[in-house]
Amino acid sequence: MPDNNDFDDFDDLNHDIELDSLLLNKRISVRYRRNDIKAMIKTHSLFFPKLFRVNLIDISSKGAAVQSDNKLKLKSRITFFLQFADGKRFTINASVAHVHSAPRYGLKFDLYQGELAEHLLHTQTDLEFG
């Protein structure tokens, strides 16, 4: 009777899988593409804080992609303001996670935004996901 362990070395499913190598897009939460949300960023500079409007590319409960003519530095601390068409507002502390494709920037929220996730879902009208 053959030993079942002889086949373990040839079983592709038995090997450790590095998930990061398999996932090109490492985003875990659903991103919504919305053009009905106004977005602004306030930089946290001691001497020259700035408040400016940005174009929202996509958003989730964990982060957002924005486009801006104003330069943002990697890992800089910001406050992200959102205003929905129904008047609902969100103020979110975040950091700049990606700048390599400026003027497009990736923002990572400090905390999971459950209330934002619910509001995004309930106000979604055209079901275009990123």
XYZ file of C-alpha atoms in Angstrom:
130
model
C 0.000 0.000 0.000
C 1.567 3.351 -1.040
C 2.255 5.978 1.563
C 0.046 9.051 0.959
C 2.870 11.309 2.114
C 4.878 10.385 -1.018
C 2.584 12.622 -3.054
C 2.820 15.660 -0.773
C 5.897 17.013 -2.558
C 4.030 17.082 -5.857
C 0.781 18.530 -4.597
C 0.593 22.192 -5.683
C -2.063 22.866 -3.086
C 0.175 21.656 -0.287
C 2.767 24.428 -0.724
C 2.712 27.701 1.141
C 1.246 30.431 -1.010
C 2.422 34.012 -0.771
C -0.844 35.902 -1.225
C 0.890 39.225 -1.927
C 2.517 37.721 -5.008
C -0.864 36.589 -6.329
C -2.764 39.798 -5.734
C -1.820 42.663 -7.981
C -4.525 44.821 -6.463
C -4.135 44.405 -2.697
C -7.270 46.343 -1.815
C -9.528 44.403 0.488
C -12.550 46.703 0.736
C -14.895 47.672 -2.074
C -14.006 50.966 -3.734
C -16.770 53.111 -5.138
C -16.292 55.476 -8.063
C -18.350 58.536 -7.253
C -18.658 61.932 -8.886
C -21.358 63.292 -6.580
C -19.144 63.747 -3.490
C -17.241 66.964 -2.817
C -13.793 66.361 -1.325
C -11.231 68.630 0.307
C -7.885 68.115 2.011
C -6.303 70.091 4.809
C -2.563 69.625 5.206
C -1.093 69.495 8.704
C 1.767 71.940 8.369
C 2.794 73.909 11.428
C 3.527 77.128 9.532
C 1.597 76.789 6.256
C -1.474 74.551 6.565
C -3.490 74.537 3.343
C -7.090 73.690 2.575
C -7.865 72.799 -1.036
C -10.356 70.932 -3.156
C -9.448 67.577 -4.736
C -11.125 65.374 -7.329
C -12.304 62.106 -5.823
C -11.386 59.153 -8.059
C -12.575 56.320 -5.822
C -13.261 55.715 -2.152
C -13.750 52.923 0.372
C -14.038 52.555 4.131
C -10.244 52.347 4.411
C -8.950 54.914 1.938
C -9.400 56.952 -1.200
C -7.714 57.867 -4.451
C -7.733 61.569 -5.281
C -6.367 63.865 -7.936
C -4.909 67.239 -7.033
C -2.755 69.949 -8.572
C -1.455 70.684 -5.061
C 1.573 68.578 -4.148
C 1.279 66.083 -1.300
C 4.216 64.363 0.375
C 4.362 60.641 1.060
C 3.348 59.772 4.644
C 2.191 63.330 5.332
C -0.723 63.702 7.738
C -3.900 65.232 6.351
C -7.541 65.739 7.201
C -9.925 64.588 4.475
C -13.340 66.250 4.238
C -16.272 64.767 2.323
C -19.682 66.234 1.608
C -22.417 64.156 -0.003
C -25.231 65.529 -2.150
C -27.688 64.842 0.706
C -25.664 67.165 2.983
C -23.994 64.420 5.043
C -20.382 65.317 5.935
C -17.409 63.274 7.062
C -14.114 64.452 8.543
C -11.429 61.764 8.354
C -7.847 61.757 9.594
C -5.565 60.099 7.062
C -2.073 59.887 5.637
C -0.774 60.012 2.083
C 0.087 56.414 1.174
C 0.950 56.741 -2.540
C 2.445 59.613 -4.528
C 4.307 57.878 -7.346
C 1.601 58.663 -9.870
C 1.080 62.357 -9.004
C -1.195 64.232 -9.551
C -3.004 61.087 -8.373
C -2.579 60.280 -4.684
C -3.609 57.393 -2.458
C -4.935 58.186 0.999
C -5.052 55.711 3.862
C -7.555 56.442 6.615
C -6.306 56.167 10.201
C -9.364 54.173 11.239
C -11.889 51.971 9.459
C -14.842 54.194 8.510
C -17.911 52.005 9.051
C -20.417 54.843 8.948
C -18.868 56.091 5.691
C -19.076 52.581 4.212
C -22.782 52.394 5.035
C -23.441 55.839 3.592
C -21.516 55.035 0.410
C -23.582 51.891 -0.049
C -26.939 53.527 0.649
C -26.330 56.565 -1.574
C -24.820 54.655 -4.513
C -26.919 55.130 -7.637
C -24.978 53.867 -10.675
C -23.199 50.740 -9.301
C -19.783 51.374 -10.826
C -17.144 49.689 -8.654
C -13.361 50.217 -8.816
